[in-house]
Amino acid sequence: QIRGWQSFFVHAVGKGGPDDAASPQEFDGPTQQAFRTAGVDLDRLKGNGRAYWGEGGEIIKTRDRIIHGVAKACGHTPTEEQLGAAKYATLGYLVRLMFDFHRGQNVGAVVLKGKFDTEGRPLLLVRTQCMADAAEHGSFYRTALELGVVKHVCNLYA
């Protein structure tokens, strides 16, 4: 199983980090539109809209392989309640590993309807996977702070 996890991170996810960041054109359409609406220069930001979780995503597939592999190795058939708890816990660990090691510059943004800054620009809600590399030159998070795109931060995985 360990080799499978390593393979997942190396092959399916890639190296990640600011040096491996996608071009601005790889932000998903709604995120590009949100940044443009708020007057953000997309040429200054590196990131992408790839998501590895969600139904059918690589993290979900890996989570399920881990859970079923451990249950089989232990000779145990989990109840629905145990299976649900295992799915939740395993997904959390995999997402955290991805944040810490992949550093994939994954970003999404939406315009907050009816909310504006003091200069009249629309406010954005920006979701990122980029906390682990905040201090690295060229990271989305650092550049967004320098450009003033991000004013307040809430780290849900600290």
PDB file of N, CA, C and O in Angstrom, residues 92-134:
ATOM      1  N   GLY A  92      -9.127  13.205   5.041  1.00  0.00           N
ATOM      2  CA  GLY A  92      -8.480  14.329   5.720  1.00  0.00           C
ATOM      3  C   GLY A  92      -6.962  14.210   5.712  1.00  0.00           C
ATOM      4  O   GLY A  92      -6.249  15.170   5.432  1.00  0.00           O
ATOM      5  N   TYR A  93      -6.455  13.012   6.001  1.00  0.00           N
ATOM      6  CA  TYR A  93      -5.010  12.802   5.986  1.00  0.00           C
ATOM      7  C   TYR A  93      -4.438  12.963   4.577  1.00  0.00           C
ATOM      8  O   TYR A  93      -3.373  13.567   4.397  1.00  0.00           O
ATOM      9  N   LEU A  94      -5.126  12.430   3.574  1.00  0.00           N
ATOM     10  CA  LEU A  94      -4.626  12.538   2.203  1.00  0.00           C
ATOM     11  C   LEU A  94      -4.617  13.987   1.720  1.00  0.00           C
ATOM     12  O   LEU A  94      -3.666  14.420   1.056  1.00  0.00           O
ATOM     13  N   VAL A  95      -5.645  14.731   2.041  1.00  0.00           N
ATOM     14  CA  VAL A  95      -5.694  16.142   1.648  1.00  0.00           C
ATOM     15  C   VAL A  95      -4.562  16.902   2.335  1.00  0.00           C
ATOM     16  O   VAL A  95      -3.859  17.701   1.714  1.00  0.00           O
ATOM     17  N   ARG A  96      -4.347  16.632   3.626  1.00  0.00           N
ATOM     18  CA  ARG A  96      -3.260  17.303   4.354  1.00  0.00           C
ATOM     19  C   ARG A  96      -1.904  16.955   3.742  1.00  0.00           C
ATOM     20  O   ARG A  96      -1.053  17.823   3.552  1.00  0.00           O
ATOM     21  N   LEU A  97      -1.706  15.669   3.407  1.00  0.00           N
ATOM     22  CA  LEU A  97      -0.456  15.275   2.749  1.00  0.00           C
ATOM     23  C   LEU A  97      -0.269  16.033   1.441  1.00  0.00           C
ATOM     24  O   LEU A  97       0.832  16.478   1.109  1.00  0.00           O
ATOM     25  N   MET A  98      -1.344  16.167   0.700  1.00  0.00           N
ATOM     26  CA  MET A  98      -1.266  16.864  -0.570  1.00  0.00           C
ATOM     27  C   MET A  98      -0.882  18.332  -0.350  1.00  0.00           C
ATOM     28  O   MET A  98      -0.038  18.876  -1.063  1.00  0.00           O
ATOM     29  N   PHE A  99      -1.489  18.965   0.645  1.00  0.00           N
ATOM     30  CA  PHE A  99      -1.161  20.357   0.930  1.00  0.00           C
ATOM     31  C   PHE A  99       0.302  20.504   1.318  1.00  0.00           C
ATOM     32  O   PHE A  99       0.981  21.432   0.907  1.00  0.00           O
ATOM     33  N   ASP A 100       0.791  19.580   2.153  1.00  0.00           N
ATOM     34  CA  ASP A 100       2.157  19.683   2.660  1.00  0.00           C
ATOM     35  C   ASP A 100       3.215  19.325   1.633  1.00  0.00           C
ATOM     36  O   ASP A 100       4.275  19.932   1.596  1.00  0.00           O
ATOM     37  N   PHE A 101       2.941  18.329   0.777  1.00  0.00           N
ATOM     38  CA  PHE A 101       3.972  17.816  -0.107  1.00  0.00           C
ATOM     39  C   PHE A 101       3.784  18.164  -1.573  1.00  0.00           C
ATOM     40  O   PHE A 101       4.749  18.330  -2.291  1.00  0.00           O
ATOM     41  N   HIS A 102       2.563  18.249  -2.022  1.00  0.00           N
ATOM     42  CA  HIS A 102       2.328  18.500  -3.448  1.00  0.00           C
ATOM     43  C   HIS A 102       2.521  19.967  -3.793  1.00  0.00           C
ATOM     44  O   HIS A 102       3.180  20.294  -4.761  1.00  0.00           O
ATOM     45  N   ARG A 103       1.907  20.836  -3.021  1.00  0.00           N
ATOM     46  CA  ARG A 103       2.010  22.278  -3.247  1.00  0.00           C
ATOM     47  C   ARG A 103       1.606  22.648  -4.671  1.00  0.00           C
ATOM     48  O   ARG A 103       2.340  23.330  -5.378  1.00  0.00           O
ATOM     49  N   GLY A 104       0.445  22.203  -5.086  1.00  0.00           N
ATOM     50  CA  GLY A 104       0.026  22.307  -6.468  1.00  0.00           C
ATOM     51  C   GLY A 104      -0.564  23.617  -6.917  1.00  0.00           C
ATOM     52  O   GLY A 104      -1.035  23.708  -8.034  1.00  0.00           O
ATOM     53  N   GLN A 105      -0.564  24.648  -6.095  1.00  0.00           N
ATOM     54  CA  GLN A 105      -1.061  25.963  -6.504  1.00  0.00           C
ATOM     55  C   GLN A 105      -2.507  25.910  -6.973  1.00  0.00           C
ATOM     56  O   GLN A 105      -2.905  26.631  -7.879  1.00  0.00           O
ATOM     57  N   ASN A 106      -3.317  25.053  -6.366  1.00  0.00           N
ATOM     58  CA  ASN A 106      -4.717  24.915  -6.738  1.00  0.00           C
ATOM     59  C   ASN A 106      -5.518  26.056  -6.118  1.00  0.00           C
ATOM     60  O   ASN A 106      -5.451  26.280  -4.918  1.00  0.00           O
ATOM     61  N   VAL A 107      -6.268  26.788  -6.959  1.00  0.00           N
ATOM     62  CA  VAL A 107      -6.951  28.012  -6.528  1.00  0.00           C
ATOM     63  C   VAL A 107      -8.341  28.085  -7.147  1.00  0.00           C
ATOM     64  O   VAL A 107      -8.544  27.667  -8.284  1.00  0.00           O
ATOM     65  N   GLY A 108      -9.274  28.626  -6.403  1.00  0.00           N
ATOM     66  CA  GLY A 108     -10.589  28.947  -6.923  1.00  0.00           C
ATOM     67  C   GLY A 108     -11.051  30.260  -6.305  1.00  0.00           C
ATOM     68  O   GLY A 108     -10.648  30.604  -5.198  1.00  0.00           O
ATOM     69  N   ALA A 109     -11.863  31.017  -7.014  1.00  0.00           N
ATOM     70  CA  ALA A 109     -12.338  32.301  -6.491  1.00  0.00           C
ATOM     71  C   ALA A 109     -13.751  32.581  -6.979  1.00  0.00           C
ATOM     72  O   ALA A 109     -14.127  32.180  -8.087  1.00  0.00           O
ATOM     73  N   VAL A 110     -14.513  33.262  -6.132  1.00  0.00           N
ATOM     74  CA  VAL A 110     -15.851  33.735  -6.503  1.00  0.00           C
ATOM     75  C   VAL A 110     -15.999  35.169  -6.020  1.00  0.00           C
ATOM     76  O   VAL A 110     -15.392  35.574  -5.035  1.00  0.00           O
ATOM     77  N   VAL A 111     -16.786  35.930  -6.733  1.00  0.00           N
ATOM     78  CA  VAL A 111     -17.095  37.300  -6.337  1.00  0.00           C
ATOM     79  C   VAL A 111     -18.196  37.252  -5.276  1.00  0.00           C
ATOM     80  O   VAL A 111     -19.178  36.534  -5.437  1.00  0.00           O
ATOM     81  N   LEU A 112     -18.016  37.998  -4.181  1.00  0.00           N
ATOM     82  CA  LEU A 112     -19.048  38.085  -3.154  1.00  0.00           C
ATOM     83  C   LEU A 112     -20.071  39.130  -3.591  1.00  0.00           C
ATOM     84  O   LEU A 112     -19.768  40.329  -3.662  1.00  0.00           O
ATOM     85  N   LYS A 113     -21.257  38.685  -3.908  1.00  0.00           N
ATOM     86  CA  LYS A 113     -22.306  39.550  -4.450  1.00  0.00           C
ATOM     87  C   LYS A 113     -22.633  40.701  -3.486  1.00  0.00           C
ATOM     88  O   LYS A 113     -22.890  40.491  -2.306  1.00  0.00           O
ATOM     89  N   GLY A 114     -22.557  41.919  -4.009  1.00  0.00           N
ATOM     90  CA  GLY A 114     -22.921  43.106  -3.225  1.00  0.00           C
ATOM     91  C   GLY A 114     -21.878  43.553  -2.217  1.00  0.00           C
ATOM     92  O   GLY A 114     -22.149  44.433  -1.408  1.00  0.00           O
ATOM     93  N   LYS A 115     -20.678  42.972  -2.251  1.00  0.00           N
ATOM     94  CA  LYS A 115     -19.607  43.336  -1.307  1.00  0.00           C
ATOM     95  C   LYS A 115     -18.460  43.974  -2.076  1.00  0.00           C
ATOM     96  O   LYS A 115     -17.999  43.443  -3.084  1.00  0.00           O
ATOM     97  N   PHE A 116     -17.988  45.147  -1.583  1.00  0.00           N
ATOM     98  CA  PHE A 116     -16.948  45.898  -2.266  1.00  0.00           C
ATOM     99  C   PHE A 116     -15.923  46.408  -1.271  1.00  0.00           C
ATOM    100  O   PHE A 116     -16.249  46.635  -0.096  1.00  0.00           O
ATOM    101  N   ASP A 117     -14.686  46.628  -1.740  1.00  0.00           N
ATOM    102  CA  ASP A 117     -13.680  47.227  -0.868  1.00  0.00           C
ATOM    103  C   ASP A 117     -13.858  48.742  -0.870  1.00  0.00           C
ATOM    104  O   ASP A 117     -14.774  49.274  -1.509  1.00  0.00           O
ATOM    105  N   THR A 118     -12.975  49.445  -0.177  1.00  0.00           N
ATOM    106  CA  THR A 118     -13.107  50.903  -0.047  1.00  0.00           C
ATOM    107  C   THR A 118     -12.898  51.632  -1.366  1.00  0.00           C
ATOM    108  O   THR A 118     -13.265  52.790  -1.500  1.00  0.00           O
ATOM    109  N   GLU A 119     -12.313  50.957  -2.356  1.00  0.00           N
ATOM    110  CA  GLU A 119     -12.104  51.559  -3.669  1.00  0.00           C
ATOM    111  C   GLU A 119     -13.187  51.150  -4.665  1.00  0.00           C
ATOM    112  O   GLU A 119     -13.091  51.462  -5.856  1.00  0.00           O
ATOM    113  N   GLY A 120     -14.201  50.440  -4.175  1.00  0.00           N
ATOM    114  CA  GLY A 120     -15.317  50.049  -5.029  1.00  0.00           C
ATOM    115  C   GLY A 120     -15.121  48.772  -5.833  1.00  0.00           C
ATOM    116  O   GLY A 120     -15.953  48.426  -6.653  1.00  0.00           O
ATOM    117  N   ARG A 121     -13.996  48.078  -5.604  1.00  0.00           N
ATOM    118  CA  ARG A 121     -13.765  46.810  -6.308  1.00  0.00           C
ATOM    119  C   ARG A 121     -14.530  45.692  -5.607  1.00  0.00           C
ATOM    120  O   ARG A 121     -14.626  45.671  -4.380  1.00  0.00           O
ATOM    121  N   PRO A 122     -15.061  44.744  -6.385  1.00  0.00           N
ATOM    122  CA  PRO A 122     -15.766  43.619  -5.765  1.00  0.00           C
ATOM    123  C   PRO A 122     -14.829  42.797  -4.879  1.00  0.00           C
ATOM    124  O   PRO A 122     -13.655  42.623  -5.215  1.00  0.00           O
ATOM    125  N   LEU A 123     -15.349  42.317  -3.764  1.00  0.00           N
ATOM    126  CA  LEU A 123     -14.570  41.443  -2.894  1.00  0.00           C
ATOM    127  C   LEU A 123     -14.666  40.011  -3.403  1.00  0.00           C
ATOM    128  O   LEU A 123     -15.701  39.579  -3.914  1.00  0.00           O
ATOM    129  N   LEU A 124     -13.565  39.283  -3.254  1.00  0.00           N
ATOM    130  CA  LEU A 124     -13.493  37.887  -3.670  1.00  0.00           C
ATOM    131  C   LEU A 124     -13.368  36.982  -2.458  1.00  0.00           C
ATOM    132  O   LEU A 124     -12.753  37.356  -1.457  1.00  0.00           O
ATOM    133  N   LEU A 125     -13.917  35.804  -2.578  1.00  0.00           N
ATOM    134  CA  LEU A 125     -13.635  34.726  -1.643  1.00  0.00           C
ATOM    135  C   LEU A 125     -12.710  33.789  -2.408  1.00  0.00           C
ATOM    136  O   LEU A 125     -13.086  33.248  -3.450  1.00  0.00           O
ATOM    137  N   VAL A 126     -11.472  33.650  -1.923  1.00  0.00           N
ATOM    138  CA  VAL A 126     -10.463  32.852  -2.606  1.00  0.00           C
ATOM    139  C   VAL A 126     -10.164  31.615  -1.772  1.00  0.00           C
ATOM    140  O   VAL A 126      -9.857  31.723  -0.598  1.00  0.00           O
ATOM    141  N   ARG A 127     -10.258  30.466  -2.431  1.00  0.00           N
ATOM    142  CA  ARG A 127      -9.938  29.191  -1.792  1.00  0.00           C
ATOM    143  C   ARG A 127      -8.639  28.706  -2.414  1.00  0.00           C
ATOM    144  O   ARG A 127      -8.471  28.707  -3.623  1.00  0.00           O
ATOM    145  N   THR A 128      -7.679  28.331  -1.569  1.00  0.00           N
ATOM    146  CA  THR A 128      -6.419  27.845  -2.119  1.00  0.00           C
ATOM    147  C   THR A 128      -5.929  26.625  -1.365  1.00  0.00           C
ATOM    148  O   THR A 128      -6.316  26.370  -0.243  1.00  0.00           O
ATOM    149  N   GLN A 129      -5.024  25.920  -2.006  1.00  0.00           N
ATOM    150  CA  GLN A 129      -4.333  24.788  -1.397  1.00  0.00           C
ATOM    151  C   GLN A 129      -2.902  25.223  -1.086  1.00  0.00           C
ATOM    152  O   GLN A 129      -2.034  24.407  -0.920  1.00  0.00           O
ATOM    153  N   CYS A 130      -2.647  26.496  -0.967  1.00  0.00           N
ATOM    154  CA  CYS A 130      -1.283  27.014  -1.050  1.00  0.00           C
ATOM    155  C   CYS A 130      -0.678  27.489   0.267  1.00  0.00           C
ATOM    156  O   CYS A 130       0.297  28.208   0.248  1.00  0.00           O
ATOM    157  N   MET A 131      -1.230  27.121   1.401  1.00  0.00           N
ATOM    158  CA  MET A 131      -0.676  27.614   2.661  1.00  0.00           C
ATOM    159  C   MET A 131       0.731  27.100   2.938  1.00  0.00           C
ATOM    160  O   MET A 131       1.557  27.801   3.477  1.00  0.00           O
ATOM    161  N   ALA A 132       1.010  25.854   2.575  1.00  0.00           N
ATOM    162  CA  ALA A 132       2.298  25.244   2.931  1.00  0.00           C
ATOM    163  C   ALA A 132       3.481  25.964   2.304  1.00  0.00           C
ATOM    164  O   ALA A 132       4.580  25.931   2.842  1.00  0.00           O
ATOM    165  N   ASP A 133       3.280  26.630   1.185  1.00  0.00           N
ATOM    166  CA  ASP A 133       4.388  27.279   0.495  1.00  0.00           C
ATOM    167  C   ASP A 133       4.272  28.798   0.528  1.00  0.00           C
ATOM    168  O   ASP A 133       4.828  29.483  -0.301  1.00  0.00           O
ATOM    169  N   ALA A 134       3.608  29.327   1.528  1.00  0.00           N
ATOM    170  CA  ALA A 134       3.315  30.766   1.578  1.00  0.00           C
ATOM    171  C   ALA A 134       4.558  31.638   1.498  1.00  0.00           C
ATOM    172  O   ALA A 134       4.511  32.719   0.926  1.00  0.00           O
TER     173      ALA A 134
END
